[in-house]
Structures are given as C-alpha cells and as structure tokens.
CSV table of C-alpha atoms and ligand atoms in Angstrom, one decimal:
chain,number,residue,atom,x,y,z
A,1,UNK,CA,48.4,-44.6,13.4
A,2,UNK,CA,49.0,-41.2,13.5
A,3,UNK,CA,49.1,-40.2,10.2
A,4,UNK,CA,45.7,-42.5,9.8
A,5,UNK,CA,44.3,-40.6,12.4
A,6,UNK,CA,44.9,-36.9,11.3
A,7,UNK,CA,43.9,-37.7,7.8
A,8,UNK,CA,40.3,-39.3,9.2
A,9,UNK,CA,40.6,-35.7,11.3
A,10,UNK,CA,40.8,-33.8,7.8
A,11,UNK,CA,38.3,-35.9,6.4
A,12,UNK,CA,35.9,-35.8,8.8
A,13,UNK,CA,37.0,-32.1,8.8
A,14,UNK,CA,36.4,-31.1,5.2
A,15,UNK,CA,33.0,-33.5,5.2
A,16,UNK,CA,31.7,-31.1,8.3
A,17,UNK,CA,31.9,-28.2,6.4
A,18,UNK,CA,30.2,-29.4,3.1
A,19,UNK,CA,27.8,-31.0,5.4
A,20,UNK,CA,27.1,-27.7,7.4
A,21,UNK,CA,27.2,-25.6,3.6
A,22,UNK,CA,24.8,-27.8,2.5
A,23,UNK,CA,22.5,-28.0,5.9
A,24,UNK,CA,23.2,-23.9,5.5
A,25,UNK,CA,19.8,-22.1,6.3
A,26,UNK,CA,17.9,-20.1,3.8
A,27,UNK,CA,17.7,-16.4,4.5
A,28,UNK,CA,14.0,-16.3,5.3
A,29,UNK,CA,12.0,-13.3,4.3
A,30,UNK,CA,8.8,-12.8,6.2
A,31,UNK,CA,6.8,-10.4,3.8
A,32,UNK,CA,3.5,-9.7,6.3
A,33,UNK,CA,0.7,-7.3,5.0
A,34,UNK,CA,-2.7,-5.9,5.5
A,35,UNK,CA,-5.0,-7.4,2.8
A,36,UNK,CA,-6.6,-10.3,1.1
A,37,UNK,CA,-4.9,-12.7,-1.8
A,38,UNK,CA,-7.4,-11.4,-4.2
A,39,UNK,CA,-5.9,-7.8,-3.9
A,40,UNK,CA,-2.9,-5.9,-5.7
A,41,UNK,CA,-0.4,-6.1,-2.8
A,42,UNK,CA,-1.9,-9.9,-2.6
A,43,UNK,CA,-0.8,-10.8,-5.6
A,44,UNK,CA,2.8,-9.2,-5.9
A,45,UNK,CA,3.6,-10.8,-2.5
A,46,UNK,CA,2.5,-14.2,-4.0
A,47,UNK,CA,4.1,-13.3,-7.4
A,48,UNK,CA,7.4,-12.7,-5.9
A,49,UNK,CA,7.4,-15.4,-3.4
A,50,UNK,CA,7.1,-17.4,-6.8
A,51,UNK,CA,9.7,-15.8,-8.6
A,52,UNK,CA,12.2,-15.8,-5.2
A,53,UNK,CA,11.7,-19.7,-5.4
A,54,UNK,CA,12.1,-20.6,-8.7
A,55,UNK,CA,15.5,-18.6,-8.8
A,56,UNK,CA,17.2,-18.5,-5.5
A,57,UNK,CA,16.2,-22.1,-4.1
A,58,UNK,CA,17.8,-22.9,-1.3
A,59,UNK,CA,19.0,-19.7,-0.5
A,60,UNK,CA,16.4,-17.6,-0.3
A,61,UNK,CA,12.4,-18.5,1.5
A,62,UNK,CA,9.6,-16.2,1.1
A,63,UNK,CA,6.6,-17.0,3.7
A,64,UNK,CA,3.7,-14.3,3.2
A,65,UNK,CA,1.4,-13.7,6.0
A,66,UNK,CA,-1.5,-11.9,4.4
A,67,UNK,CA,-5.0,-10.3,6.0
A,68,UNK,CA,-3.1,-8.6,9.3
A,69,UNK,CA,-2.5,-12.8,10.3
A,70,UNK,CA,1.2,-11.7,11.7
A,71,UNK,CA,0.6,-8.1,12.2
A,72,UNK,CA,-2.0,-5.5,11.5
A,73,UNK,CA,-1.5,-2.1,11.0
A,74,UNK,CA,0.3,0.0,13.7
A,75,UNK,CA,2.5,-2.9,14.5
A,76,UNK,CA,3.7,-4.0,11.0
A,77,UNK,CA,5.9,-1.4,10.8
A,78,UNK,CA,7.4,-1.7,14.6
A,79,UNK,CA,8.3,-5.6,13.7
A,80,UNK,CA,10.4,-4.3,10.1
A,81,UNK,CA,12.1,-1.8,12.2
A,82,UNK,CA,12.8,-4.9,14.9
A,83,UNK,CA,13.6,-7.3,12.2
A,84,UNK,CA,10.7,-9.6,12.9
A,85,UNK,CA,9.6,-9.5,9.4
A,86,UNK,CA,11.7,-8.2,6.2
A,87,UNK,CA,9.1,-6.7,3.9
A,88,UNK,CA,5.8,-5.1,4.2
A,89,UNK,CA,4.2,-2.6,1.8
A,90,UNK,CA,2.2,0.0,4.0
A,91,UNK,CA,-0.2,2.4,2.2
A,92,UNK,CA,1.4,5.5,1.6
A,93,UNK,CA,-0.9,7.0,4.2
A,94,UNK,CA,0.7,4.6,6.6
A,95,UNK,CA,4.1,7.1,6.6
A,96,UNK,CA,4.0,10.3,8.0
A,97,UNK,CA,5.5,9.4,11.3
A,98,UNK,CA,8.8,8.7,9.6
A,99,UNK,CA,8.5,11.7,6.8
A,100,UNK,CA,6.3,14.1,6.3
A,101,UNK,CA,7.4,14.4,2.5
A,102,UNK,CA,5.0,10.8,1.5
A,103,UNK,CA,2.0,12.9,2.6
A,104,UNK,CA,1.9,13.9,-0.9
A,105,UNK,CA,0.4,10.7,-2.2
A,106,UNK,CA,-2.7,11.6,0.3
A,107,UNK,CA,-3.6,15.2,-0.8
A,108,UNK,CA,-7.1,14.8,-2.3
A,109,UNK,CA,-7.6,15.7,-5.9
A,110,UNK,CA,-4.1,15.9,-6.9
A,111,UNK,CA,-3.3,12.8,-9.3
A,112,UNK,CA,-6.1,13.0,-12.4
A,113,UNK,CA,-5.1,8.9,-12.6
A,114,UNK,CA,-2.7,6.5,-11.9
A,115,UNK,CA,-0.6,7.6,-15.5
A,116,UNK,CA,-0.5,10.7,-13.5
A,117,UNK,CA,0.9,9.0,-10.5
A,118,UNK,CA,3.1,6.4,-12.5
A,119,UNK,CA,5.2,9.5,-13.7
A,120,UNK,CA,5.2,11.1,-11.0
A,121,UNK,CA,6.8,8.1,-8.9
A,122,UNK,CA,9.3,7.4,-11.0
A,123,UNK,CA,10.1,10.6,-11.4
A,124,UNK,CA,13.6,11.9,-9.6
A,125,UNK,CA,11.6,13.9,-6.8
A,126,UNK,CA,9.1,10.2,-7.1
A,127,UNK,CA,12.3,8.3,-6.6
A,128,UNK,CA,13.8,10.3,-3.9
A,129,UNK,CA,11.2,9.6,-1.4
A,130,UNK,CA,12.2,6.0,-1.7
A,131,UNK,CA,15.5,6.6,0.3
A,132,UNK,CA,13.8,9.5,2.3
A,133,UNK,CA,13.9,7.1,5.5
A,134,UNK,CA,16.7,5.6,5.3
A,135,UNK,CA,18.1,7.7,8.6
A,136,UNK,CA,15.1,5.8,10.4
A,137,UNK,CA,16.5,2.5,9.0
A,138,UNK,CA,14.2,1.9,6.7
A,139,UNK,CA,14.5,1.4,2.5
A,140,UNK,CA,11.9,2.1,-0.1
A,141,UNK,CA,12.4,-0.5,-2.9
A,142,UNK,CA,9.6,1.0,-5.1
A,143,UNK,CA,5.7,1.8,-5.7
A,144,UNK,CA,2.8,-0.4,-6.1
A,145,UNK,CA,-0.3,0.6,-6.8
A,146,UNK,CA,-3.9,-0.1,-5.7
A,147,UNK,CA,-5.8,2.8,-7.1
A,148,UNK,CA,-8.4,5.4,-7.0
A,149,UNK,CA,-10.1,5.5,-3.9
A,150,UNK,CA,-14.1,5.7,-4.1
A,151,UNK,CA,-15.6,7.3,-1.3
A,152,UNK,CA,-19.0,4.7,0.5
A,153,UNK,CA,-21.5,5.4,3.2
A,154,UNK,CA,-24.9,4.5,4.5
A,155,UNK,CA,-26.2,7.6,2.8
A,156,UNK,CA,-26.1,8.6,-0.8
A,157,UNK,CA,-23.1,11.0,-1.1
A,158,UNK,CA,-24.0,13.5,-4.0
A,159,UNK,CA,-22.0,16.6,-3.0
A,160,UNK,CA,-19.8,17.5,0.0
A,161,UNK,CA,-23.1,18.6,2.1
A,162,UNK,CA,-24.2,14.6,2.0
A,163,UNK,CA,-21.2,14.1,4.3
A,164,UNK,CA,-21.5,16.3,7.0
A,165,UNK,CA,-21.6,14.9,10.4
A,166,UNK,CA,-20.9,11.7,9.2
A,167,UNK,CA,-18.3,9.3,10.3
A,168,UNK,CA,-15.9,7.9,8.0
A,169,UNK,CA,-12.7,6.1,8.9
A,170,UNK,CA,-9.5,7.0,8.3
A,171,UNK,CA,-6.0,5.4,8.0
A,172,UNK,CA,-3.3,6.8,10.3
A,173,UNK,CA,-3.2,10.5,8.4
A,174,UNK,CA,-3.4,13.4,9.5
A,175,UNK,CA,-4.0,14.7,5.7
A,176,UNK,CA,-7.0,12.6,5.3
A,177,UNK,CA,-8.4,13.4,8.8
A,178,UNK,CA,-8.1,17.4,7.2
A,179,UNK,CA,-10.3,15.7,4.5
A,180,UNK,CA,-12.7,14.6,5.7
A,181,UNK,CA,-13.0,17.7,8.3
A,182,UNK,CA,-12.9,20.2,4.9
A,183,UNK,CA,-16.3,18.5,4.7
A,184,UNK,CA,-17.6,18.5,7.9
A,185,UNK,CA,-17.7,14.8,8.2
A,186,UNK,CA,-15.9,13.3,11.3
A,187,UNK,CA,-12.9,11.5,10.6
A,188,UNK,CA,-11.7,8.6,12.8
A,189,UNK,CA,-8.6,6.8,12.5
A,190,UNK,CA,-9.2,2.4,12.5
A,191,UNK,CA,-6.7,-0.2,11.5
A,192,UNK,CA,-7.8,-1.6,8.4
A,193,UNK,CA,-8.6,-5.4,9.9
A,194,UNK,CA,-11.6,-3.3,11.8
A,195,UNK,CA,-13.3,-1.3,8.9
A,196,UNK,CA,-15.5,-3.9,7.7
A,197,UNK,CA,-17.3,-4.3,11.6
A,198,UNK,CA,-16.6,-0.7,12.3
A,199,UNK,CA,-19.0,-0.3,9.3
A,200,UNK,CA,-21.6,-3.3,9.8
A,201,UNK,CA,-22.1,-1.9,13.5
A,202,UNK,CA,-22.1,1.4,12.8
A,203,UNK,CA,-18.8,3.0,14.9
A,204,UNK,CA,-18.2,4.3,11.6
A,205,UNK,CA,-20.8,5.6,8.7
A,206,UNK,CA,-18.7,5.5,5.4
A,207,UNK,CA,-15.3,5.2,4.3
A,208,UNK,CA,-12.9,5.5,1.4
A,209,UNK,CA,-11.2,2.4,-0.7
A,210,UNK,CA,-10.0,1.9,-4.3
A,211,UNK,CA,-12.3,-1.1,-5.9
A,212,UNK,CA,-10.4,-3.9,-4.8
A,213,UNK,CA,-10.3,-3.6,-0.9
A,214,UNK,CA,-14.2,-3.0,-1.0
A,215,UNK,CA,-14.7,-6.2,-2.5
A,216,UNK,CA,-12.0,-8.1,-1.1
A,217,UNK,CA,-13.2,-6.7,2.6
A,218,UNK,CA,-16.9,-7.7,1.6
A,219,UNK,CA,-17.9,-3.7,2.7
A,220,UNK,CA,-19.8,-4.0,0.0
A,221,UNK,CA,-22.8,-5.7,2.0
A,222,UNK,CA,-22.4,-3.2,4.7
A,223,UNK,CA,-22.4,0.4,2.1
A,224,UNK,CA,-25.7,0.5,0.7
A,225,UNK,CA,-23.8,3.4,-1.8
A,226,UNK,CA,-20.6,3.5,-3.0
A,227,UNK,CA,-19.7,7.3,-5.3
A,228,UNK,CA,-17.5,6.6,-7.8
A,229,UNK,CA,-15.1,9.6,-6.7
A,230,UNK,CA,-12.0,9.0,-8.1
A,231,UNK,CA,-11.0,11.4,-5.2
A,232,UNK,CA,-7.4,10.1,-4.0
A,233,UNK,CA,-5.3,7.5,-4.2
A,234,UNK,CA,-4.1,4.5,-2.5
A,235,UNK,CA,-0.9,3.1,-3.8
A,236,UNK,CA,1.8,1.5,-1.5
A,237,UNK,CA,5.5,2.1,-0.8
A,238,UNK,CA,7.8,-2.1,-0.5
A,239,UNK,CA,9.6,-1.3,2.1
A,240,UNK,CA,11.9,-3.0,4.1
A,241,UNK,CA,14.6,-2.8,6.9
A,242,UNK,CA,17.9,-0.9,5.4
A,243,UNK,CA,20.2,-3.3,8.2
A,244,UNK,CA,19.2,-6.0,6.7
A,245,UNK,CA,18.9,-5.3,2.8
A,246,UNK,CA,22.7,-4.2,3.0
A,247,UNK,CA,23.8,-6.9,4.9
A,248,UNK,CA,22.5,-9.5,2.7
A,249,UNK,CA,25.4,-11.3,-0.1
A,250,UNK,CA,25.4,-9.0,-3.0
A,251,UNK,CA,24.5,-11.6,-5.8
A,252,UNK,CA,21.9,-12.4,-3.7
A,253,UNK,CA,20.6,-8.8,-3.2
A,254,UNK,CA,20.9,-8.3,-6.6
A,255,UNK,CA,19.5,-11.1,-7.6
A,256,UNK,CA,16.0,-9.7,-5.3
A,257,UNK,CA,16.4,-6.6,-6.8
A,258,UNK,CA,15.7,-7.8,-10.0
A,259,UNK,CA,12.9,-10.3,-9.1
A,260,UNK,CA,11.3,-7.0,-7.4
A,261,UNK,CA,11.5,-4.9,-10.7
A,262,UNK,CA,9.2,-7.8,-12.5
A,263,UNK,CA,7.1,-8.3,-9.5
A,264,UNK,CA,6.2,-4.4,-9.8
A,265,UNK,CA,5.9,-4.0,-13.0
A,266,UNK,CA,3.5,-7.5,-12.5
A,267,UNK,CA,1.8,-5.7,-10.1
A,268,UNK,CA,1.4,-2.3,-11.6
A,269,UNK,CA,0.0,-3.8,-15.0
A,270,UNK,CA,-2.6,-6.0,-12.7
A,271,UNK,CA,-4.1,-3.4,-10.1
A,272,UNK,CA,-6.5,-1.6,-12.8
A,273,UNK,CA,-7.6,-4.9,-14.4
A,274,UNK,CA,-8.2,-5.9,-10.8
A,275,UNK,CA,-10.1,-2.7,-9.4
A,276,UNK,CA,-12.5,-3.2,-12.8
A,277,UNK,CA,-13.0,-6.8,-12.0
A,278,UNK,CA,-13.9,-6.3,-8.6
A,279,UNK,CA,-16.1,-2.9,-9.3
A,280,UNK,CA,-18.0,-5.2,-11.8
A,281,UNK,CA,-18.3,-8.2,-9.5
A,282,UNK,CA,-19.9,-5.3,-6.6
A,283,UNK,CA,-22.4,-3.7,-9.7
A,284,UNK,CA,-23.5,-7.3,-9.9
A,285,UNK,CA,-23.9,-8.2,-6.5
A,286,UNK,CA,-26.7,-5.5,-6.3
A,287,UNK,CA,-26.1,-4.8,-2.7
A,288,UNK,CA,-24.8,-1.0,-3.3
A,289,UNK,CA,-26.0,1.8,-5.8
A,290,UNK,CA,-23.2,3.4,-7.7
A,291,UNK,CA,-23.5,6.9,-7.7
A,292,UNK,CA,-21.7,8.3,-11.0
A,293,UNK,CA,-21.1,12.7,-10.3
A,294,UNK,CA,-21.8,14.8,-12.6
A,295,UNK,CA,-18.8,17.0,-13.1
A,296,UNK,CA,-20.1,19.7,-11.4
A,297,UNK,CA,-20.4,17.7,-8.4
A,298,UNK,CA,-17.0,16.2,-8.9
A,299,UNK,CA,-15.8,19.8,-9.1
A,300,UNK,CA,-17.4,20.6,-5.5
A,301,UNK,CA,-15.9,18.1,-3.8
A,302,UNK,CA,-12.7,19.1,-5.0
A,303,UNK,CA,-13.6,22.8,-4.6
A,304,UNK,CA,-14.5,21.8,-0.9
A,305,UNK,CA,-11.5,19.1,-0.1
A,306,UNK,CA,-8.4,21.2,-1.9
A,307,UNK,CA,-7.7,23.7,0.8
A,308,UNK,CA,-6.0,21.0,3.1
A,309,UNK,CA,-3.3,21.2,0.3
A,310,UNK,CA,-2.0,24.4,1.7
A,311,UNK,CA,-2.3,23.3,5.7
A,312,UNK,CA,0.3,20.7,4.0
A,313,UNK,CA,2.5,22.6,1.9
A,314,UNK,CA,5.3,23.5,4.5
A,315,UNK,CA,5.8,19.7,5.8
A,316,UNK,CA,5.3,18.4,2.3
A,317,UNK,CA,7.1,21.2,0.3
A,318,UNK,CA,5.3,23.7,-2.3
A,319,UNK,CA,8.1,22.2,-5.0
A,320,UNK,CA,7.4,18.8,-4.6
A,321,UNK,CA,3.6,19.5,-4.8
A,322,UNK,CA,4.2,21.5,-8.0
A,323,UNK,CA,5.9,18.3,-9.4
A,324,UNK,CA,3.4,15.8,-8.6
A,325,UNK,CA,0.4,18.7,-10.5
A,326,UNK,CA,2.6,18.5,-13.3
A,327,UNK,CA,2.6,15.0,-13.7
A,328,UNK,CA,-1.1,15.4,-14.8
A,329,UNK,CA,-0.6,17.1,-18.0
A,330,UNK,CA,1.6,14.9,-20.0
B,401,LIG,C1,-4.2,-1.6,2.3
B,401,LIG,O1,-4.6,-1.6,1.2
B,401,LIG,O2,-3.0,-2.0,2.6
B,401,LIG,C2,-5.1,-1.1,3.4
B,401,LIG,C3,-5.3,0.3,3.3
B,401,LIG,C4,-6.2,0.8,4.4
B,401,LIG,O3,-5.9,0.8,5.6
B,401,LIG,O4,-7.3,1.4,4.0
C-alpha cells in the first residue's frame, strides 16, 4: 500500500512539473511606441514581433502597442525604467535627460544624409552611446532610422526670415528649442500624439518631421507648405530596460539579439523607400506646396541655425562632434 502510494506520489510528482513546464508562461515583451503602422518604427516593431514568433514560440510574446495607445511620450520612458513595458524606440531627441552625449543626433545641419549618419552610428564613438545609459538602467540595442526632417508651416518658409515669430513645436530638446530660437521662431515643446491638433487649431504654426510621420499624422491637410529642408534628422535609439535584458536565459537573449540585427537592418533598408512613398503620396494629395531651396537658401538656414552647435559643444563634446562632421565625407 505503501509502496503503491509513494510511487503514485512520484508520479503525480514528476507529471506536475512537466505539466507546470509546459503551462510555463512566455516572457512577454510589451514594445509600446509613438507612431502609426505605416511608419519606420511601425514596421520594425511589427517585423520583429513576426520574427520573435516564428522562432521563439512559446517562450517568447511580443504585443505592440503603437500610436501612444499604452503610453505617449513623457511616460514611455518612465514605464521601461518601471518595467511596465520592455522596449520602446524614443527619438533621439527624446534623450537628453539621461545623457547629454545623444544631443548630437539633434544639431541641425550636421549629417549631409543618412549614409552620413549610418557610419557615424555604427561607428565606435556611434556605438558607445548605446551603453551610455546603462548607469540609469537603461540598454541601447541599436539605431533605427526615420530620416531627414522637413520643416512645414502655414506660411511659405523661403529663408530663416519666413520663420520669425512663428510657432513651431518641438520634441522634448533643449537643442531644437536653440533652433528654432537661432531663427527667431518660438519653439514649444508638445508630445507627439498632440501635433496634428496643435497644428489644425493653431497653438502651433509649423513644425518639423521626416516624410513619413507628416503623412502618417495626416499634417499634411493642416500645412498648407511643407520646405523640403533636409535640415536634421530624426532617427531613433531600441532601447530597453538593462534589469531585465540581463536577466533574461541567455539562448534566449541571444536568440533576440539576433532577431534585432535583421529587424534593423529590415528597418534601416525600408525608412527611405518609405519617406519617398509617403512624400509622393502628400505631392499627390495636392493639399501642400513643396517648396524646393535653392542652395543659397539652404545655405542661410544653415548659416542662421549652426551657431547652437557651439552652445552644445561642452555637454556633447567637441570630439564627438568632430566625428559625426567626418562621417560626411566618405
Ligand atoms: C516619432 O517618430 O517617434 C515621433 C517623433 C516626434 O515626436 O516628433
């Protein structure tokens, strides 16, 4: 009886533990962000949701919560640091409360395109500002782009004189807020889920987007101009929260690591076809003039916005601006 009984114990036992193996929960990964499907950083999320599935079923869920639907800007980055989600890919003008160095990506005029800014990130001072946080708990895990911001308004912007006294918004930087001061325009920081009513109503007069997030955001039909500007860039860093990337199982982590080299090389390759789709699709909905400048006009806005470099340099570092200018002329 007793020998019946401890071997039913043991079974019962052993069949437990597979059962509660198999029952095991997937490490969820809540990847939250900012923007529309149709979009870059819409894409890769999607893309590597995909990928995560197909190769770590059962182990590993992705649930993507795009358009600020779990959090917006300003809070996104609050719920990595308190583990309520595990990725987000903030702008890199989303950064300088954590370190000052990411500024770089925001000084106007620096990157001629994003070849430029491709070597330049994965350059070893690029690279470096991926683990510059890591003290604040939180791991870069690489670059993805948008690209080139074009700067819109209400009025046609020709030269920096067209923008005085206007209002454009801002992201949370203090380096794009110098900007838009160098040419006496009024800056005003808004999360990104207001712009398109800040613009319609008219709290705001302009602003400045690559392509893909003035279709995607439908501002568009509220910018009766758009210049073609080329001006600065708007690229993001994958981040996510260090505690939890190094406490995840290693093949598993590696396994994510690898899945997020394809998904940004996926991405990277997509954002210009992307940005030309979407410029095209806003040529043909007629609703905005695109103003082409000449390059002397070109040259005035970036004789007139390149002095906030210097009131940067000491937080940023004159070395690591030098880098990034060099990165233009291969
Ligand atoms: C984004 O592309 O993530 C939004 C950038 C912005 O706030 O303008």
């Amino acid at each position: 009886m007793f020998k019946f009984t401890a071997k039913a114990l043991a079974c019962a036992l052993s069949l437990g533990i597979a059962g509660m193996a198999q029952a095991a929960d997937p490490i969820v990964i809540k990847f939250s962000h900012v923007v529309a499907e149709h979009t870059p950083k819409g894409q890769g999320a999607l893309f590597f949701k995909k990928l995560v599935e197909e190769r770590l079923p059962g182990q590993v869920k992705v649930e993507v919560y795009p358009n600020s639907s779990l959090f917006g800007d300003g809070k996104e980055m609050e719920a990595l640091l308190l583990g309520d989600v595990q990725l987000i890919a903030p702008s890199l003008a989303k950064f300088e409360q954590y370190t000052k160095q990411v500024q770089i990506f925001d000084l106007p005029f620096l990157f001629d395109d994003l070849k430029a800014v491709d070597r330049f990130q994965q350059s070893p001072e690029g690279q470096k500002l991926l683990t510059s946080m890591e003290d604040k708990n939180i791991t870069g895990l690489g670059y993805w782009h948008n690209g080139m911001k074009q700067l819109s308004a209400n009025k046609a912007l020709r030269e920096p004189k067209d923008a005085r006294g206007l209002k454009f918004r801002v992201q949370a930087s203090a380096v794009l807020e110098e900007q838009f001061k160098a040419v006496r325009a009024n800056p005003r920081k808004m999360s990104f889920a207001e712009v398109y009513q800040g613009l319609q109503t008219g709290v705001v007069n302009g602003a400045e987007n690559p392509w893909s997030n003035i279709y995607s955001q439908k501002m568009y039909e509220v910018q009766p101009y758009i210049t073609e500007s080329n001006h600065g860039l708007l690229d993001y860093m994958l981040i996510t929260n260090t505690q939890f990337w190094d406490g995840l199982p290693a093949d598993v982590r590696s396994e994510l690591e690898q899945i997020l080299v394809e998904t940004t090389a996926e991405v990277n390759k997509l954002a210009n076809e992307l940005n030309e789709s979407d410029k095209q699709r806003i040529i043909d909905a007629k609703t905005s003039e695109i103003i082409q400048l000449t390059p002397e006009q070109r040259g005035m806005w970036r004789d007139a916005m390149k002095p906030v470099w210097k009131m940067f340099e000491d937080d940023i570092g004159a070395d690591l601006i030098k880098a990034a200018e060099a990165s233009n002329k291969q």
